[in-house]
Amino acid sequence: MKILITKDYEDMSMQAFKIMKKVVTERPCATLGLATGSTPVGMYRLMAKDHAENGTSYKKIKTVNLDEYVGLDRSSGQSYISFMHDNLFDSIDIDHDNINIENGKAADRKAECERYNRLLESMQQDIQVLGIGSNGHIAFNEPGTPFGSVTHIVDLTESTIADNARFFNDPREVPKQAFTMGVKNIMNAKKILILASGSNKAKAVKGLVSGPVSEDLPASVLQLHPDCTLVCDEAAAALLEQVRD
Ligand code: PGA
């Protein structure tokens, strides 16, 4: 795993943006695996700025998002598809037909998981962006999720519900279930870019980098990926004993 430790969140976002821009420039029809959450927002802002100022085009880019809350879709401001429109898609020239995410309101949830798995099989991510949960989850693959998992529905843990409550007016509104890509779908990406910021991620980042590879800390599986880069700020890197890049 390549590790880049940055001074702060802004610098983390800039380093992540540079990696993303290289992929988009080298392969204008790339498939980008994208993530929601606070962590990638700075990188998305830089992508939008770069599009506006330098004309970097996303016209032929395809995207696959990691996860979506069960029961929410574009009509809800808290859905992940709305988050992606607000934070990136509406600020770049992506063709909206090329945006892919699980349908949180699918009537047949099992069929929706199967549809998404077939889709992922047909379009390998050139890069997959990830955040990391304070409990070491990647996407909504909570501790204990099998490494062989594909898209499925999860019951969110209390710690994840508490972490995500800040996005909702009332913590009781946080959905209790989500669709998520499985660990195997994530590991299938050609390149992985995992971002972490803040001291609340330090323990999970230590497990990601140097803990045993174990389903108890899903992010640790990334130690087995041939092309994974961690970009994290000093606060998130506080427990690492690694030499800095
Ligand atoms: P965050 O979430 O970026 O909002 O911290 C990361 C995650 O839970 O994967």
Coordinates of N, CA and C and ligand atoms in Angstrom, one line a residue:
M1 N 0.8 -1.2 0.0 CA 0.0 0.0 0.0 C 0.9 1.2 0.0
K2 N 0.5 2.2 -0.9 CA 1.3 3.4 -0.9 C 0.6 4.4 0.1
I3 N 1.4 5.1 0.9 CA 0.8 5.9 1.9 C 1.3 7.4 1.8
L4 N 0.3 8.3 1.6 CA 0.7 9.7 1.6 C 0.1 10.4 2.8
I5 N 0.9 11.0 3.6 CA 0.4 11.7 4.8 C 0.5 13.2 4.5
T6 N -0.6 13.8 4.7 CA -0.7 15.3 4.4 C -0.9 16.1 5.7
K7 N -0.6 17.4 5.6 CA -0.8 18.2 6.7 C -2.2 18.3 7.3
D8 N -3.1 18.5 6.4 CA -4.5 18.7 6.8 C -5.5 18.2 5.7
Y9 N -6.8 18.4 6.0 CA -7.8 18.0 5.1 C -7.7 18.6 3.7
E10 N -7.3 19.9 3.6 CA -7.2 20.5 2.3 C -6.1 19.9 1.5
D11 N -5.0 19.6 2.1 CA -3.9 19.0 1.4 C -4.2 17.6 1.0
M12 N -4.9 16.8 1.9 CA -5.4 15.5 1.6 C -6.3 15.5 0.3
S13 N -7.2 16.5 0.3 CA -8.1 16.6 -0.9 C -7.3 16.9 -2.2
M14 N -6.3 17.8 -2.1 CA -5.5 18.1 -3.2 C -4.7 16.9 -3.8
Q15 N -4.1 16.1 -2.9 CA -3.4 14.9 -3.3 C -4.3 13.9 -3.9
A16 N -5.5 13.8 -3.3 CA -6.5 12.8 -3.9 C -6.9 13.3 -5.3
F17 N -7.2 14.6 -5.4 CA -7.6 15.2 -6.7 C -6.6 14.9 -7.8
K18 N -5.3 15.1 -7.4 CA -4.3 14.8 -8.4 C -4.3 13.4 -9.0
I19 N -4.5 12.4 -8.0 CA -4.6 11.0 -8.5 C -5.8 10.8 -9.4
M20 N -6.9 11.4 -8.9 CA -8.2 11.3 -9.7 C -8.0 11.9 -11.1
K21 N -7.4 13.1 -11.1 CA -7.3 13.8 -12.4 C -6.4 13.0 -13.4
K22 N -5.4 12.4 -12.9 CA -4.5 11.6 -13.8 C -5.4 10.4 -14.4
V23 N -6.2 9.8 -13.7 CA -7.0 8.7 -14.2 C -8.0 9.3 -15.3
V24 N -8.6 10.4 -15.0 CA -9.6 11.0 -15.9 C -8.9 11.5 -17.2
T25 N -7.7 12.0 -17.0 CA -7.0 12.6 -18.2 C -6.5 11.4 -19.1
E26 N -5.9 10.4 -18.4 CA -5.4 9.3 -19.2 C -6.4 8.5 -19.9
R27 N -7.6 8.4 -19.2 CA -8.7 7.6 -19.8 C -10.0 8.3 -19.7
P28 N -10.3 9.1 -20.7 CA -11.5 10.0 -20.6 C -12.8 9.2 -20.6
C29 N -12.8 7.9 -20.8 CA -14.0 7.1 -20.7 C -13.9 6.1 -19.5
A30 N -13.1 6.5 -18.5 CA -12.9 5.7 -17.3 C -14.2 5.5 -16.5
T31 N -14.2 4.4 -15.8 CA -15.3 4.2 -14.8 C -14.7 4.6 -13.4
L32 N -15.4 5.5 -12.8 CA -15.0 6.0 -11.5 C -15.9 5.4 -10.4
G33 N -15.3 4.7 -9.5 CA -16.1 4.3 -8.3 C -16.1 5.4 -7.3
L34 N -17.2 5.9 -6.9 CA -17.3 7.0 -6.0 C -17.9 6.7 -4.7
A35 N -17.6 7.6 -3.7 CA -18.0 7.4 -2.3 C -18.7 8.7 -1.8
T36 N -19.6 8.5 -0.9 CA -20.2 9.7 -0.2 C -19.5 9.9 1.1
G37 N -20.1 10.7 2.0 CA -19.4 11.0 3.3 C -18.7 12.4 3.2
S38 N -18.2 12.8 4.4 CA -17.5 14.1 4.4 C -16.2 14.1 3.8
T39 N -15.5 12.9 3.8 CA -14.1 12.9 3.5 C -13.8 13.2 2.0
P40 N -14.6 12.7 1.0 CA -14.2 13.0 -0.4 C -14.7 14.4 -0.9
V41 N -15.5 15.1 0.0 CA -16.1 16.3 -0.5 C -15.1 17.4 -1.0
G42 N -14.0 17.5 -0.3 CA -12.9 18.4 -0.8 C -12.4 18.1 -2.1
M43 N -12.2 16.8 -2.4 CA -11.7 16.3 -3.7 C -12.7 16.6 -4.7
Y44 N -14.0 16.4 -4.5 CA -15.0 16.6 -5.4 C -15.1 18.1 -5.8
R45 N -14.9 19.0 -4.7 CA -14.9 20.4 -5.0 C -13.7 20.8 -5.9
L46 N -12.6 20.2 -5.8 CA -11.4 20.4 -6.7 C -11.7 19.9 -8.1
M47 N -12.4 18.8 -8.2 CA -12.8 18.3 -9.5 C -13.7 19.3 -10.2
A48 N -14.7 19.8 -9.5 CA -15.6 20.7 -10.1 C -14.9 22.0 -10.5
K49 N -14.0 22.5 -9.6 CA -13.2 23.7 -9.9 C -12.4 23.5 -11.1
D50 N -11.7 22.4 -11.2 CA -10.8 22.1 -12.3 C -11.7 22.0 -13.6
H51 N -12.9 21.4 -13.5 CA -13.7 21.4 -14.7 C -14.1 22.8 -15.2
A52 N -14.5 23.6 -14.2 CA -14.9 25.0 -14.5 C -13.7 25.8 -15.1
E53 N -12.6 25.7 -14.5 CA -11.4 26.5 -14.9 C -10.6 26.0 -16.0
N54 N -10.5 24.6 -16.1 CA -9.6 24.1 -17.1 C -10.3 23.2 -18.1
G55 N -11.6 23.0 -17.9 CA -12.4 22.3 -18.9 C -12.2 20.8 -18.9
T56 N -11.6 20.3 -17.9 CA -11.5 18.8 -17.8 C -12.9 18.2 -18.0
S57 N -13.0 17.3 -19.0 CA -14.3 16.8 -19.3 C -14.7 15.5 -18.7
Y58 N -15.9 15.3 -18.3 CA -16.4 14.0 -17.8 C -17.5 13.5 -18.7
K59 N -17.6 14.0 -19.9 CA -18.7 13.6 -20.8 C -18.8 12.1 -21.0
K60 N -17.6 11.5 -21.1 CA -17.6 10.0 -21.4 C -17.4 9.2 -20.2
I61 N -17.2 9.8 -19.0 CA -16.9 9.1 -17.8 C -18.2 8.4 -17.3
K62 N -18.0 7.2 -16.7 CA -19.1 6.5 -16.1 C -18.8 6.4 -14.6
T63 N -19.8 6.4 -13.8 CA -19.6 6.3 -12.4 C -20.4 5.2 -11.8
V64 N -19.9 4.6 -10.7 CA -20.6 3.6 -9.9 C -20.4 4.0 -8.4
N65 N -21.5 4.2 -7.7 CA -21.3 4.6 -6.3 C -21.4 3.4 -5.4
L66 N -20.8 3.5 -4.3 CA -20.7 2.4 -3.4 C -22.0 2.0 -2.8
D67 N -22.8 2.9 -2.3 CA -23.9 2.5 -1.5 C -25.1 3.5 -1.5
E68 N -26.2 3.1 -1.0 CA -27.4 4.0 -0.9 C -28.3 3.5 0.3
Y69 N -28.9 4.4 1.0 CA -29.8 4.0 2.1 C -31.0 3.3 1.5
V70 N -31.5 2.3 2.1 CA -32.7 1.6 1.8 C -33.9 2.6 2.1
G71 N -34.7 2.8 1.1 CA -35.9 3.7 1.3 C -35.7 5.1 0.8
L72 N -34.5 5.5 0.5 CA -34.3 6.9 0.0 C -33.8 6.9 -1.4
D73 N -34.3 7.9 -2.2 CA -33.8 8.1 -3.5 C -33.7 9.6 -3.8
R74 N -33.6 10.0 -5.1 CA -33.4 11.4 -5.4 C -34.4 12.3 -4.8
S75 N -35.5 11.9 -4.4 CA -36.6 12.8 -3.8 C -36.2 13.1 -2.4
S76 N -35.2 12.5 -1.8 CA -34.8 12.8 -0.5 C -33.5 13.5 -0.5
G77 N -33.3 14.6 0.2 CA -32.1 15.4 0.3 C -31.0 14.6 1.0
Q78 N -31.4 13.6 1.8 CA -30.3 12.8 2.5 C -29.9 11.6 1.8
S79 N -30.5 11.3 0.6 CA -30.0 10.1 -0.1 C -28.6 10.3 -0.6
Y80 N -28.0 9.3 -0.9 CA -26.6 9.4 -1.4 C -26.6 9.9 -2.9
I81 N -27.6 9.5 -3.6 CA -27.7 10.0 -5.0 C -27.8 11.6 -5.0
S82 N -28.6 12.1 -4.0 CA -28.7 13.5 -3.9 C -27.4 14.2 -3.5
F83 N -26.7 13.5 -2.6 CA -25.4 14.0 -2.1 C -24.5 14.1 -3.3
M84 N -24.5 13.1 -4.1 CA -23.5 13.1 -5.3 C -23.9 14.2 -6.3
H85 N -25.2 14.4 -6.5 CA -25.5 15.5 -7.4 C -25.1 16.9 -6.8
D86 N -25.4 17.0 -5.5 CA -25.1 18.3 -4.8 C -23.6 18.6 -4.8
N87 N -22.8 17.5 -4.6 CA -21.4 17.7 -4.3 C -20.5 17.5 -5.6
L88 N -21.0 16.9 -6.6 CA -20.2 16.7 -7.8 C -20.9 16.7 -9.1
F89 N -21.9 15.9 -9.3 CA -22.5 15.6 -10.6 C -23.1 16.9 -11.2
D90 N -23.7 17.7 -10.4 CA -24.3 18.9 -11.0 C -23.3 20.0 -11.3
S91 N -22.0 19.8 -11.0 CA -21.0 20.8 -11.2 C -20.0 20.4 -12.3
I92 N -20.2 19.2 -12.9 CA -19.4 18.7 -14.0 C -20.3 18.3 -15.2
D93 N -19.7 18.0 -16.3 CA -20.5 17.7 -17.5 C -20.7 16.3 -17.8
I94 N -20.9 15.5 -16.7 CA -21.2 14.1 -16.8 C -22.5 13.9 -17.4
D95 N -22.6 12.9 -18.3 CA -23.9 12.5 -18.9 C -24.7 11.7 -17.8
H96 N -25.8 12.2 -17.4 CA -26.6 11.6 -16.3 C -26.9 10.1 -16.5
D97 N -27.0 9.7 -17.8 CA -27.2 8.3 -18.1 C -26.0 7.4 -17.6
N98 N -24.9 8.0 -17.4 CA -23.7 7.2 -17.1 C -23.5 7.2 -15.6
I99 N -24.4 7.7 -14.8 CA -24.3 7.7 -13.3 C -25.0 6.4 -12.8
N100 N -24.3 5.6 -12.0 CA -24.9 4.4 -11.5 C -24.9 4.4 -9.9
I101 N -25.9 4.0 -9.3 CA -26.0 3.8 -7.9 C -27.2 2.9 -7.6
E102 N -27.1 2.2 -6.5 CA -28.3 1.3 -6.1 C -29.5 2.2 -6.0
N103 N -30.7 1.6 -6.4 CA -32.0 2.3 -6.2 C -32.5 2.0 -4.8
G104 N -32.4 3.0 -3.9 CA -32.8 2.8 -2.5 C -34.3 2.4 -2.4
K105 N -35.1 2.8 -3.4 CA -36.5 2.6 -3.3 C -36.9 1.3 -4.2
A106 N -36.0 0.5 -4.6 CA -36.4 -0.6 -5.4 C -37.4 -1.5 -4.6
A107 N -38.4 -1.9 -5.3 CA -39.4 -2.7 -4.7 C -38.9 -4.1 -4.4
D108 N -38.1 -4.7 -5.3 CA -37.5 -6.0 -5.1 C -36.0 -5.8 -4.8
R109 N -35.7 -5.8 -3.5 CA -34.3 -5.5 -3.1 C -33.3 -6.6 -3.5
K110 N -33.7 -7.8 -3.5 CA -32.8 -8.9 -4.0 C -32.5 -8.7 -5.4
A111 N -33.5 -8.4 -6.2 CA -33.3 -8.2 -7.7 C -32.4 -6.9 -7.9
E112 N -32.6 -5.9 -7.1 CA -31.8 -4.7 -7.2 C -30.3 -5.1 -6.9
C113 N -30.0 -5.9 -5.9 CA -28.6 -6.3 -5.6 C -28.1 -7.1 -6.8
E114 N -28.9 -7.9 -7.4 CA -28.4 -8.7 -8.5 C -28.2 -7.8 -9.7
R115 N -29.1 -6.9 -10.0 CA -28.8 -5.9 -11.1 C -27.5 -5.2 -10.9
Y116 N -27.2 -4.7 -9.7 CA -26.0 -3.9 -9.5 C -24.8 -4.8 -9.6
N117 N -24.9 -6.0 -9.2 CA -23.7 -6.9 -9.3 C -23.4 -7.2 -10.8
R118 N -24.5 -7.4 -11.6 CA -24.3 -7.6 -13.0 C -23.6 -6.4 -13.7
L119 N -24.1 -5.2 -13.2 CA -23.6 -4.0 -13.8 C -22.1 -3.8 -13.4
L120 N -21.7 -4.1 -12.2 CA -20.3 -4.0 -11.8 C -19.4 -5.0 -12.5
E121 N -20.0 -6.2 -12.8 CA -19.3 -7.2 -13.6 C -19.0 -6.6 -15.0
S122 N -19.9 -5.8 -15.5 CA -19.7 -5.3 -16.9 C -18.9 -4.0 -16.9
M123 N -18.6 -3.4 -15.8 CA -17.8 -2.2 -15.9 C -16.9 -2.1 -14.6
Q124 N -15.7 -2.6 -14.8 CA -14.7 -2.6 -13.7 C -14.3 -1.2 -13.4
Q125 N -14.2 -0.8 -12.2 CA -13.8 0.5 -11.8 C -12.3 0.7 -12.1
D126 N -12.0 1.8 -12.9 CA -10.6 2.2 -13.1 C -10.0 2.7 -11.8
I127 N -10.8 3.3 -11.0 CA -10.4 3.8 -9.7 C -11.6 3.7 -8.8
Q128 N -11.4 3.3 -7.6 CA -12.4 3.3 -6.6 C -12.0 4.1 -5.4
V129 N -12.8 5.2 -5.1 CA -12.6 6.1 -4.0 C -13.3 5.5 -2.8
L130 N -12.6 5.5 -1.7 CA -13.2 5.0 -0.4 C -12.9 6.0 0.7
G131 N -13.9 6.1 1.6 CA -13.6 6.6 3.0 C -13.4 5.4 3.9
I132 N -13.2 5.7 5.1 CA -13.1 4.6 6.1 C -14.0 5.0 7.3
G133 N -14.7 4.0 7.8 CA -15.5 4.3 9.0 C -14.7 4.2 10.2
S134 N -15.1 4.9 11.3 CA -14.3 4.8 12.5 C -14.2 3.4 13.1
N135 N -15.1 2.5 12.6 CA -15.0 1.1 13.0 C -14.3 0.3 11.9
G136 N -13.7 0.9 10.9 CA -13.0 0.2 9.9 C -13.8 -0.3 8.7
H137 N -15.0 0.2 8.7 CA -15.8 -0.3 7.5 C -15.4 0.4 6.2
I138 N -15.6 -0.2 5.1 CA -15.5 0.4 3.8 C -16.8 0.2 3.1
A139 N -17.3 1.3 2.4 CA -18.7 1.4 2.1 C -19.5 1.0 3.3
F140 N -20.6 0.2 3.2 CA -21.3 -0.1 4.4 C -20.9 -1.6 4.8
N141 N -19.8 -2.0 4.4 CA -19.3 -3.3 4.8 C -18.8 -3.2 6.3
E142 N -19.7 -3.6 7.2 CA -19.4 -3.4 8.6 C -18.5 -4.6 9.1
P143 N -17.9 -4.4 10.3 CA -17.0 -5.5 10.8 C -17.8 -6.9 10.7
G144 N -17.1 -7.9 10.3 CA -17.7 -9.2 10.2 C -18.2 -9.6 8.8
T145 N -18.2 -8.6 7.9 CA -18.7 -8.8 6.5 C -17.7 -9.7 5.8
P146 N -18.1 -10.8 5.2 CA -17.2 -11.7 4.5 C -16.4 -11.0 3.3
F147 N -15.2 -11.2 3.2 CA -14.4 -10.6 2.1 C -14.9 -11.0 0.7
G148 N -15.6 -12.1 0.7 CA -16.2 -12.6 -0.6 C -17.5 -12.0 -1.0
S149 N -18.0 -11.0 -0.1 CA -19.3 -10.4 -0.3 C -19.4 -9.6 -1.6
V150 N -20.6 -9.6 -2.2 CA -21.0 -8.7 -3.3 C -22.1 -7.9 -2.8
T151 N -22.7 -7.1 -3.8 CA -23.8 -6.1 -3.4 C -24.8 -6.8 -2.5
H152 N -25.1 -6.2 -1.4 CA -26.1 -6.8 -0.5 C -26.7 -5.7 0.4
I153 N -27.7 -6.1 1.2 CA -28.3 -5.2 2.1 C -27.8 -5.4 3.5
V154 N -27.4 -4.3 4.2 CA -26.8 -4.4 5.5 C -27.7 -3.7 6.5
D155 N -27.7 -4.3 7.7 CA -28.2 -3.6 8.9 C -27.1 -2.8 9.4
L156 N -27.3 -1.5 9.5 CA -26.2 -0.6 9.9 C -25.9 -0.7 11.4
T157 N -24.7 -0.6 11.8 CA -24.4 -0.8 13.2 C -24.7 0.5 14.0
E158 N -24.8 0.4 15.3 CA -25.1 1.6 16.1 C -24.1 2.7 15.8
S159 N -22.8 2.3 15.7 CA -21.7 3.3 15.6 C -21.9 4.0 14.3
T160 N -22.2 3.3 13.2 CA -22.4 3.9 11.9 C -23.6 4.9 11.9
I161 N -24.7 4.4 12.5 CA -25.9 5.3 12.6 C -25.6 6.5 13.3
A162 N -24.8 6.4 14.4 CA -24.4 7.6 15.2 C -23.5 8.5 14.4
D163 N -22.5 7.9 13.7 CA -21.6 8.7 12.8 C -22.4 9.5 11.8
N164 N -23.4 8.9 11.2 CA -24.1 9.5 10.1 C -25.3 10.4 10.5
A165 N -25.6 10.4 11.8 CA -26.7 11.2 12.3 C -26.6 12.7 12.0
R166 N -25.3 13.2 11.9 CA -25.1 14.6 11.7 C -25.6 15.1 10.3
F167 N -25.9 14.2 9.4 CA -26.5 14.6 8.1 C -28.0 14.7 8.2
F168 N -28.6 14.4 9.3 CA -30.1 14.3 9.4 C -30.5 15.3 10.4
N169 N -31.7 15.9 10.2 CA -32.3 16.9 11.2 C -32.5 16.1 12.6
D170 N -33.1 14.9 12.4 CA -33.4 14.2 13.6 C -32.7 12.8 13.5
P171 N -31.8 12.5 14.5 CA -31.1 11.2 14.4 C -32.0 10.0 14.2
R172 N -33.2 10.1 14.6 CA -34.2 9.0 14.4 C -34.5 8.7 12.9
E173 N -34.2 9.8 12.1 CA -34.5 9.6 10.7 C -33.4 8.8 9.9
V174 N -32.3 8.6 10.6 CA -31.2 7.8 9.9 C -31.7 6.4 9.5
P175 N -31.7 6.1 8.2 CA -32.2 4.7 7.9 C -31.4 3.6 8.6
K176 N -32.0 2.5 8.9 CA -31.3 1.4 9.6 C -30.7 0.4 8.7
Q177 N -31.0 0.6 7.4 CA -30.4 -0.4 6.4 C -29.9 0.3 5.2
A178 N -29.0 -0.3 4.5 CA -28.5 0.3 3.3 C -28.1 -0.8 2.3
F179 N -28.1 -0.5 1.0 CA -27.5 -1.3 0.0 C -26.1 -0.9 -0.1
T180 N -25.2 -1.9 -0.2 CA -23.8 -1.6 -0.4 C -23.1 -2.6 -1.3
M181 N -22.2 -2.0 -2.1 CA -21.3 -2.9 -2.8 C -20.6 -3.8 -1.8
G182 N -20.3 -5.0 -2.1 CA -19.6 -5.9 -1.2 C -18.1 -5.7 -1.3
V183 N -17.3 -6.3 -0.4 CA -15.9 -6.2 -0.4 C -15.3 -6.7 -1.7
K184 N -15.8 -7.8 -2.2 CA -15.3 -8.3 -3.5 C -15.4 -7.4 -4.6
N185 N -16.6 -6.7 -4.7 CA -16.8 -5.7 -5.8 C -15.8 -4.6 -5.7
I186 N -15.5 -4.2 -4.4 CA -14.5 -3.1 -4.2 C -13.1 -3.5 -4.6
M187 N -12.7 -4.7 -4.2 CA -11.4 -5.3 -4.5 C -11.2 -5.5 -6.0
N188 N -12.3 -5.6 -6.7 CA -12.2 -5.8 -8.2 C -11.7 -4.5 -8.9
A189 N -11.7 -3.4 -8.3 CA -11.2 -2.1 -8.9 C -9.8 -2.3 -9.3
K190 N -9.4 -1.6 -10.4 CA -8.0 -1.6 -10.9 C -7.1 -0.9 -9.9
K191 N -7.7 0.2 -9.3 CA -6.9 1.1 -8.4 C -7.8 1.5 -7.3
I192 N -7.3 1.6 -6.1 CA -8.1 2.0 -5.0 C -7.4 3.3 -4.3
L193 N -8.3 4.2 -4.0 CA -7.8 5.5 -3.4 C -8.6 5.6 -2.1
I194 N -8.0 5.4 -1.0 CA -8.7 5.5 0.3 C -8.3 6.7 1.1
L195 N -9.2 7.5 1.5 CA -9.0 8.8 2.2 C -9.4 8.7 3.6
A196 N -8.6 9.4 4.5 CA -9.0 9.5 5.9 C -8.5 10.8 6.4
S197 N -9.4 11.4 7.2 CA -9.1 12.7 7.9 C -9.6 12.7 9.3
G198 N -8.8 13.2 10.2 CA -9.3 13.4 11.6 C -8.9 12.3 12.5
S199 N -8.8 12.7 13.8 CA -8.3 11.8 14.8 C -9.3 10.6 15.1
N200 N -10.5 10.9 14.8 CA -11.5 9.8 15.0 C -11.3 8.6 14.1
K201 N -10.4 8.8 13.1 CA -10.1 7.7 12.1 C -8.8 7.0 12.4
A202 N -8.0 7.5 13.4 CA -6.7 7.1 13.6 C -6.6 5.6 13.9
K203 N -7.5 5.1 14.7 CA -7.4 3.7 15.1 C -7.7 2.8 13.9
A204 N -8.8 3.2 13.1 CA -9.1 2.4 11.9 C -8.0 2.4 10.9
V205 N -7.4 3.6 10.7 CA -6.3 3.7 9.8 C -5.1 2.8 10.2
K206 N -4.8 2.7 11.5 CA -3.7 1.9 11.9 C -4.1 0.4 11.6
G207 N -5.3 0.0 11.8 CA -5.8 -1.3 11.4 C -5.7 -1.6 9.9
L208 N -6.1 -0.6 9.2 CA -6.0 -0.7 7.7 C -4.6 -0.9 7.2
V209 N -3.6 -0.2 7.8 CA -2.3 -0.3 7.3 C -1.5 -1.5 7.9
S210 N -1.6 -1.7 9.2 CA -0.7 -2.6 9.9 C -1.4 -3.7 10.7
G211 N -2.7 -3.6 10.7 CA -3.4 -4.7 11.6 C -3.5 -6.0 10.8
P212 N -3.9 -7.0 11.5 CA -4.0 -8.3 10.8 C -5.1 -8.1 9.7
V213 N -4.9 -8.8 8.6 CA -6.0 -8.8 7.6 C -7.1 -9.7 8.1
S214 N -8.2 -9.0 8.5 CA -9.3 -9.7 9.2 C -10.6 -9.1 8.8
E215 N -11.6 -9.9 8.7 CA -13.0 -9.4 8.5 C -13.5 -8.6 9.6
D216 N -12.8 -8.6 10.8 CA -13.2 -7.8 11.9 C -12.9 -6.3 11.6
L217 N -12.0 -6.1 10.7 CA -11.7 -4.7 10.3 C -11.7 -4.7 8.7
P218 N -12.9 -4.5 8.1 CA -13.0 -4.7 6.7 C -11.9 -4.0 5.9
A219 N -11.5 -2.8 6.2 CA -10.5 -2.1 5.4 C -9.2 -2.8 5.3
S220 N -8.9 -3.6 6.3 CA -7.6 -4.3 6.3 C -7.4 -5.2 5.0
V221 N -8.5 -5.6 4.4 CA -8.4 -6.4 3.1 C -7.6 -5.6 2.1
L222 N -7.6 -4.3 2.2 CA -6.9 -3.5 1.1 C -5.4 -3.7 1.1
Q223 N -4.9 -4.3 2.2 CA -3.4 -4.7 2.2 C -3.2 -5.7 1.1
L224 N -4.2 -6.4 0.7 CA -4.0 -7.4 -0.4 C -4.2 -6.9 -1.8
H225 N -4.6 -5.6 -1.9 CA -4.9 -5.1 -3.2 C -3.5 -4.6 -3.9
P226 N -3.4 -4.9 -5.2 CA -2.1 -4.6 -5.8 C -1.8 -3.1 -6.1
D227 N -2.9 -2.3 -6.1 CA -2.7 -0.9 -6.4 C -3.6 0.0 -5.5
C228 N -3.2 0.1 -4.2 CA -4.0 0.9 -3.3 C -3.2 2.0 -2.7
T229 N -3.7 3.2 -2.7 CA -3.1 4.4 -2.1 C -3.9 4.9 -1.0
L230 N -3.3 5.1 0.1 CA -4.0 5.8 1.3 C -3.5 7.2 1.3
V231 N -4.4 8.2 1.3 CA -4.0 9.6 1.5 C -4.7 10.0 2.8
C232 N -4.0 10.3 3.8 CA -4.6 10.7 5.1 C -3.9 11.9 5.7
D233 N -4.6 12.6 6.5 CA -4.0 13.8 7.1 C -3.2 13.3 8.4
E234 N -2.5 14.2 9.0 CA -1.6 13.9 10.1 C -2.5 13.4 11.3
A235 N -3.7 13.9 11.5 CA -4.5 13.5 12.6 C -4.9 12.0 12.4
A236 N -5.3 11.7 11.2 CA -5.7 10.3 10.9 C -4.5 9.3 11.0
A237 N -3.3 9.9 10.7 CA -2.1 9.0 10.6 C -1.4 8.9 12.0
A238 N -2.0 9.5 13.0 CA -1.3 9.7 14.3 C -0.8 8.4 14.9
L239 N -1.5 7.3 14.6 CA -1.0 6.0 15.3 C -0.1 5.2 14.3
L240 N 0.2 5.7 13.2 CA 1.0 4.9 12.2 C 2.5 5.1 12.6
E241 N 3.2 4.0 12.4 CA 4.7 4.1 12.6 C 5.4 4.1 11.3
Q242 N 4.7 4.3 10.2 CA 5.2 4.3 8.9 C 6.2 5.5 8.6
V243 N 7.1 5.3 7.8 CA 8.0 6.4 7.3 C 7.1 7.2 6.3
R244 N 7.2 8.5 6.4 CA 6.4 9.4 5.5 C 6.9 9.3 4.1
D245 N 5.9 9.5 3.2 CA 6.3 9.6 1.8 C 6.8 11.0 1.5
Ligands
PGA1 P1 -17.0 10.1 6.4 O1 -17.5 8.6 6.3 O2 -16.3 10.4 5.1 O3 -18.3 10.9 6.5 O4 -16.2 10.2 7.6 C1 -16.6 7.6 5.8 C2 -17.2 6.3 5.9 O5 -18.1 6.0 6.8 O6 -16.9 5.4 5.1

